[in-house]
Amino acid sequence: MQKLRFTWDQRGDATVLAEPPHDVLAGYLSEELQTNAPVCRRVLDTIQSLRVGRRSSWDTEGQAWSVSLNRARAAIVSEYAVPGRSLDLTLEEFEEAVGSWLRFIELSRA
């Protein structure tokens, strides 16, 4: 996703930056998924389940962000970090962002 910038912070940890309103997505990726490749893969598997009809929706509350997915949309809502901040995306945009983040963190470890 072009609105996201994957980089490393001063400590050398992978992070993602974006301007509003996509800073919500950046916050979700870096704070909720973090650099946990198995969690990223589970989210991508869930998206695939939605796409093929094995699920009609998926909702999860994380430590700082909640995500609601259905076959068409993804909604990210800040629980604690910035109360009330949210972003709605197409499911494809959300999938692209999670997949790009996964590829970045896997390359960062290589």
Coordinates of C-alpha atoms in Angstrom, one line a residue:
M1 CA 0.0 0.0 0.0
Q2 CA 1.6 3.3 -1.1
K3 CA 0.3 5.2 1.8
L4 CA 2.4 3.2 4.3
R5 CA 6.2 3.6 4.8
F6 CA 8.0 0.6 6.2
T7 CA 11.2 1.5 8.0
W8 CA 13.3 0.9 11.1
D9 CA 13.4 3.0 14.2
Q10 CA 16.5 4.2 16.1
R11 CA 16.8 0.8 17.8
G12 CA 16.7 -1.0 14.5
D13 CA 13.2 -2.4 15.0
A14 CA 10.8 -2.6 12.1
T15 CA 8.1 0.0 12.1
V16 CA 5.5 1.6 9.8
L17 CA 4.6 5.2 9.3
A18 CA 1.7 7.0 7.5
E19 CA 0.0 10.3 7.4
P20 CA -3.6 10.6 8.7
P21 CA -6.0 8.9 8.2
H22 CA -3.8 5.9 7.3
D23 CA -1.8 6.4 10.6
V24 CA -4.6 4.3 12.1
L25 CA -3.6 1.4 9.8
A26 CA 0.1 2.0 10.6
G27 CA -0.7 1.9 14.3
Y28 CA -2.6 -1.4 13.9
L29 CA 0.3 -3.0 12.0
S30 CA 3.1 -1.8 14.3
E31 CA 1.3 -1.9 17.7
E32 CA -1.1 -4.8 17.3
L33 CA 0.5 -7.2 14.8
Q34 CA 4.0 -6.0 15.7
T35 CA 6.7 -8.1 14.1
N36 CA 4.8 -11.3 14.8
A37 CA 4.8 -13.2 11.5
P38 CA 2.5 -16.0 12.7
V39 CA -0.1 -13.5 13.8
C40 CA 0.1 -11.8 10.4
R41 CA -0.4 -15.1 8.7
R42 CA -3.5 -15.9 10.9
V43 CA -5.0 -12.5 9.8
L44 CA -4.3 -13.3 6.2
D45 CA -5.8 -16.8 6.6
T46 CA -8.9 -15.2 8.1
I47 CA -9.2 -12.9 5.1
Q48 CA -9.0 -15.9 2.8
S49 CA -11.7 -17.7 4.9
L50 CA -13.9 -14.6 4.4
R51 CA -13.2 -14.5 0.7
V52 CA -14.1 -18.2 0.1
G53 CA -17.2 -18.0 2.3
R54 CA -16.1 -20.1 5.2
R55 CA -16.7 -17.0 7.4
S56 CA -19.1 -14.1 7.0
S57 CA -17.3 -11.8 9.5
W58 CA -14.5 -11.7 12.0
D59 CA -14.1 -9.3 15.0
T60 CA -11.2 -9.1 17.3
E61 CA -10.2 -6.8 20.2
G62 CA -6.5 -6.4 20.6
Q63 CA -4.4 -4.6 23.1
A64 CA -4.8 -1.2 21.5
W65 CA -6.8 -1.7 18.3
S66 CA -10.0 -3.6 17.3
V67 CA -10.6 -4.9 13.9
S68 CA -13.9 -6.0 12.2
L69 CA -13.8 -7.8 8.9
N70 CA -16.5 -8.9 6.5
R71 CA -16.3 -10.0 2.9
A72 CA -16.1 -6.4 1.6
R73 CA -14.7 -4.2 4.4
A74 CA -12.2 -3.9 7.2
A75 CA -12.7 -1.4 10.0
I76 CA -9.9 -0.6 12.5
V77 CA -10.8 1.2 15.7
S78 CA -8.4 2.5 18.3
E79 CA -9.3 1.2 21.8
Y80 CA -6.7 2.9 23.9
A81 CA -3.9 4.5 21.8
V82 CA -6.0 7.3 20.4
P83 CA -9.6 6.8 21.5
G84 CA -12.2 7.2 18.8
R85 CA -9.7 7.0 15.8
S86 CA -10.9 4.7 13.1
L87 CA -10.3 3.8 9.5
D88 CA -12.5 1.8 7.0
L89 CA -10.8 0.1 4.1
T90 CA -11.8 -2.4 1.5
L91 CA -10.9 -6.0 2.5
E92 CA -8.4 -6.0 -0.4
E93 CA -6.6 -2.8 0.9
F94 CA -6.4 -4.3 4.4
E95 CA -5.1 -7.6 3.0
E96 CA -2.5 -5.8 0.9
A97 CA -1.3 -3.9 3.9
V98 CA -1.0 -6.9 6.2
G99 CA 0.7 -8.9 3.4
S100 CA 3.2 -6.1 2.7
W101 CA 3.9 -5.8 6.5
L102 CA 4.5 -9.5 6.7
R103 CA 6.9 -9.4 3.7
F104 CA 8.8 -6.5 5.2
I105 CA 9.3 -8.0 8.7
E106 CA 10.4 -11.3 7.1
L107 CA 12.9 -9.5 5.0
S108 CA 14.1 -7.5 8.0
R109 CA 15.0 -10.7 9.7
A110 CA 16.8 -12.2 6.8

